[in-house]
mmCIF file of C-alpha atoms in Angstrom:
data_model
loop_
_atom_site.group_PDB
_atom_site.id
_atom_site.type_symbol
_atom_site.label_atom_id
_atom_site.label_comp_id
_atom_site.label_asym_id
_atom_site.label_seq_id
_atom_site.Cartn_x
_atom_site.Cartn_y
_atom_site.Cartn_z
ATOM 1 C CA MET C 268 -90.845 70.900 39.152
ATOM 2 C CA PRO C 269 -88.475 73.078 41.140
ATOM 3 C CA TYR C 270 -87.570 75.218 38.138
ATOM 4 C CA ILE C 271 -88.928 77.590 35.547
ATOM 5 C CA LEU C 272 -87.412 77.370 32.079
ATOM 6 C CA GLN C 273 -88.233 79.980 29.459
ATOM 7 C CA LEU C 274 -86.806 81.785 26.495
ATOM 8 C CA ASP C 275 -86.412 85.531 26.834
ATOM 9 C CA PRO C 276 -86.476 86.687 23.202
ATOM 10 C CA SER C 277 -86.039 90.348 24.172
ATOM 11 C CA LEU C 278 -82.609 89.546 25.682
ATOM 12 C CA GLY C 279 -81.870 86.555 23.479
ATOM 13 C CA LEU C 280 -81.276 84.118 26.308
ATOM 14 C CA LEU C 281 -82.601 80.974 27.910
ATOM 15 C CA ASP C 282 -83.571 81.720 31.517
ATOM 16 C CA LEU C 283 -83.538 78.770 33.944
ATOM 17 C CA ARG C 284 -84.529 79.610 37.512
ATOM 18 C CA TYR C 285 -84.365 76.946 40.186
ATOM 19 C CA HIS C 286 -86.270 77.149 43.482
ATOM 20 C CA GLY C 287 -86.654 74.885 46.473
ATOM 21 C CA VAL C 288 -84.826 71.561 46.713
ATOM 22 C CA VAL C 289 -83.308 70.496 43.393
ATOM 23 C CA SER C 290 -81.903 67.076 42.569
ATOM 24 C CA ILE C 291 -79.426 66.131 39.880
ATOM 25 C CA ALA C 292 -82.231 64.187 38.159
ATOM 26 C CA GLN C 293 -84.238 67.421 37.978
ATOM 27 C CA ARG C 294 -81.204 69.287 36.602
ATOM 28 C CA MET C 295 -80.883 66.564 33.947
ATOM 29 C CA GLN C 296 -84.550 66.988 33.094
ATOM 30 C CA ALA C 297 -84.129 70.769 32.781
ATOM 31 C CA ALA C 298 -81.124 70.214 30.487
ATOM 32 C CA ASP C 299 -83.199 67.853 28.339
ATOM 33 C CA GLU C 300 -86.017 70.423 28.137
ATOM 34 C CA ALA C 301 -83.563 73.212 27.280
ATOM 35 C CA LEU C 302 -82.076 71.481 24.232
ATOM 36 C CA PRO C 303 -85.088 71.773 21.880
ATOM 37 C CA LEU C 304 -85.574 75.407 22.937
ATOM 38 C CA LEU C 305 -81.947 76.200 22.106
ATOM 39 C CA ARG C 306 -82.085 74.217 18.869
ATOM 40 C CA GLU C 307 -85.304 75.843 17.610
ATOM 41 C CA SER C 308 -84.501 79.395 18.728
ATOM 42 C CA GLY C 309 -80.819 79.572 17.800
ATOM 43 C CA ILE C 310 -80.170 81.192 21.186
ATOM 44 C CA ARG C 311 -76.771 80.389 22.687
ATOM 45 C CA ARG C 312 -76.907 82.322 25.968
ATOM 46 C CA ILE C 313 -77.993 80.451 29.101
ATOM 47 C CA LEU C 314 -78.747 82.040 32.479
ATOM 48 C CA ILE C 315 -78.972 79.533 35.347
ATOM 49 C CA ASP C 316 -80.223 81.172 38.534
ATOM 50 C CA LEU C 317 -79.751 79.147 41.731
ATOM 51 C CA MET C 318 -80.313 81.940 44.248
ATOM 52 C CA GLN C 319 -83.577 80.416 45.546
ATOM 53 C CA ALA C 320 -82.474 76.775 45.354
ATOM 54 C CA THR C 321 -81.077 74.193 47.714
ATOM 55 C CA ALA C 322 -79.414 71.021 46.509
ATOM 56 C CA ALA C 323 -80.881 67.604 47.173
ATOM 57 C CA PRO C 324 -78.484 65.066 48.745
ATOM 58 C CA ASP C 325 -77.202 63.406 45.566
ATOM 59 C CA THR C 326 -74.110 61.226 45.247
ATOM 60 C CA ILE C 327 -70.788 62.208 43.705
ATOM 61 C CA ASP C 328 -71.544 59.752 40.882
ATOM 62 C CA ASP C 329 -74.764 61.683 40.168
ATOM 63 C CA PHE C 330 -72.751 64.917 39.963
ATOM 64 C CA ARG C 331 -70.216 63.323 37.644
ATOM 65 C CA ALA C 332 -72.963 61.970 35.380
ATOM 66 C CA PHE C 333 -74.573 65.400 35.175
ATOM 67 C CA ALA C 334 -71.280 67.132 34.405
ATOM 68 C CA ALA C 335 -70.487 64.534 31.740
ATOM 69 C CA ARG C 336 -73.931 64.993 30.212
ATOM 70 C CA ILE C 337 -73.727 68.752 29.807
ATOM 71 C CA THR C 338 -70.079 68.869 28.774
ATOM 72 C CA ARG C 339 -70.677 66.405 25.934
ATOM 73 C CA GLU C 340 -73.638 68.281 24.465
ATOM 74 C CA PRO C 341 -72.566 70.423 21.481
ATOM 75 C CA LEU C 342 -75.389 72.959 21.963
ATOM 76 C CA PHE C 343 -74.304 73.603 25.543
ATOM 77 C CA LEU C 344 -70.650 73.807 24.541
ATOM 78 C CA GLN C 345 -71.517 76.368 21.849
ATOM 79 C CA SER C 346 -73.372 78.505 24.409
ATOM 80 C CA ARG C 347 -72.333 81.088 26.968
ATOM 81 C CA THR C 348 -73.582 79.983 30.378
ATOM 82 C CA ALA C 349 -73.834 82.180 33.463
ATOM 83 C CA PHE C 350 -74.445 80.620 36.871
ATOM 84 C CA VAL C 351 -76.005 82.931 39.454
ATOM 85 C CA ALA C 352 -75.569 81.453 42.922
ATOM 86 C CA PRO C 353 -74.873 82.562 46.493
ATOM 87 C CA PRO C 354 -71.169 83.073 47.278
ATOM 88 C CA ILE C 355 -71.034 79.798 49.206
ATOM 89 C CA HIS C 356 -72.984 77.183 47.302
ATOM 90 C CA TYR C 357 -71.119 73.886 47.728
ATOM 91 C CA THR C 358 -73.266 71.846 45.339
ATOM 92 C CA ASN C 359 -73.026 74.230 42.447
ATOM 93 C CA HIS C 360 -69.329 74.723 43.152
ATOM 94 C CA LEU C 361 -68.835 70.972 42.811
ATOM 95 C CA ILE C 362 -70.614 71.046 39.451
ATOM 96 C CA GLU C 363 -68.504 74.054 38.429
ATOM 97 C CA VAL C 364 -65.293 72.185 39.311
ATOM 98 C CA LEU C 365 -66.394 69.189 37.258
ATOM 99 C CA VAL C 366 -67.478 71.195 34.203
ATOM 100 C CA ASP C 367 -64.438 73.470 34.401
ATOM 101 C CA ALA C 368 -62.238 70.389 34.131
ATOM 102 C CA HIS C 369 -63.953 69.752 30.758
ATOM 103 C CA HIS C 370 -63.404 73.382 29.643
ATOM 104 C CA TYR C 371 -67.135 74.143 29.693
ATOM 105 C CA PRO C 372 -67.699 77.841 28.801
ATOM 106 C CA PHE C 373 -69.248 79.463 31.888
ATOM 107 C CA SER C 374 -68.874 82.317 34.313
ATOM 108 C CA ARG C 375 -70.172 82.575 37.875
ATOM 109 C CA PHE C 376 -71.980 85.518 39.447
ATOM 110 C CA ILE C 377 -73.781 86.430 42.650
ATOM 111 C CA ASP C 378 -75.788 89.158 40.916
ATOM 112 C CA ARG C 379 -78.349 88.363 38.208
ATOM 113 C CA ASP C 380 -77.949 91.719 36.427
ATOM 114 C CA GLU C 381 -74.162 91.267 36.223
ATOM 115 C CA ALA C 382 -74.682 87.781 34.803
ATOM 116 C CA ILE C 383 -77.033 89.106 32.127
ATOM 117 C CA ALA C 384 -74.595 91.898 31.245
ATOM 118 C CA TRP C 385 -71.826 89.304 30.812
ATOM 119 C CA LEU C 386 -74.059 87.074 28.693
ATOM 120 C CA LEU C 387 -74.866 89.981 26.383
ATOM 121 C CA GLY C 388 -71.258 91.164 26.210
ATOM 122 C CA ASN C 389 -68.076 89.849 24.670
ATOM 123 C CA GLU C 390 -65.970 89.053 27.743
ATOM 124 C CA PRO C 391 -64.636 85.483 27.576
ATOM 125 C CA PRO C 392 -65.917 82.882 30.038
ATOM 126 C CA ASN C 393 -63.776 82.822 33.152
ATOM 127 C CA GLY C 394 -64.716 79.427 34.603
ATOM 128 C CA LEU C 395 -62.960 78.924 37.906
ATOM 129 C CA PRO C 396 -59.809 80.777 38.943
ATOM 130 C CA ASP C 397 -56.596 78.830 38.346
#
């Protein structure tokens, strides 16, 4: 799998790091694997690191299905999610546009440490600029 998913109990977050070529199907699988970890741990902070990942050539319908899946999941909606991605990352930006339209609570960063600081803080999610 092109990702590593683990709980970081010392920081109280779920750390999902993608690497290589990642498809929407693999993102769906990671989301499915994350749910029991969130449920059992009570953790509601999610760090999604895409700095070492490249998107597979999925269709717009695949992107919509993924966005619908995560924005309908109560555990994800109750969580703070930080995306860490390069400044120009078209695929993740498309996902961000779709989830922002559903008021999904996330913020975007290009620096992992800044993302972690936000996750551990109290600043509201900023989604995409209006």
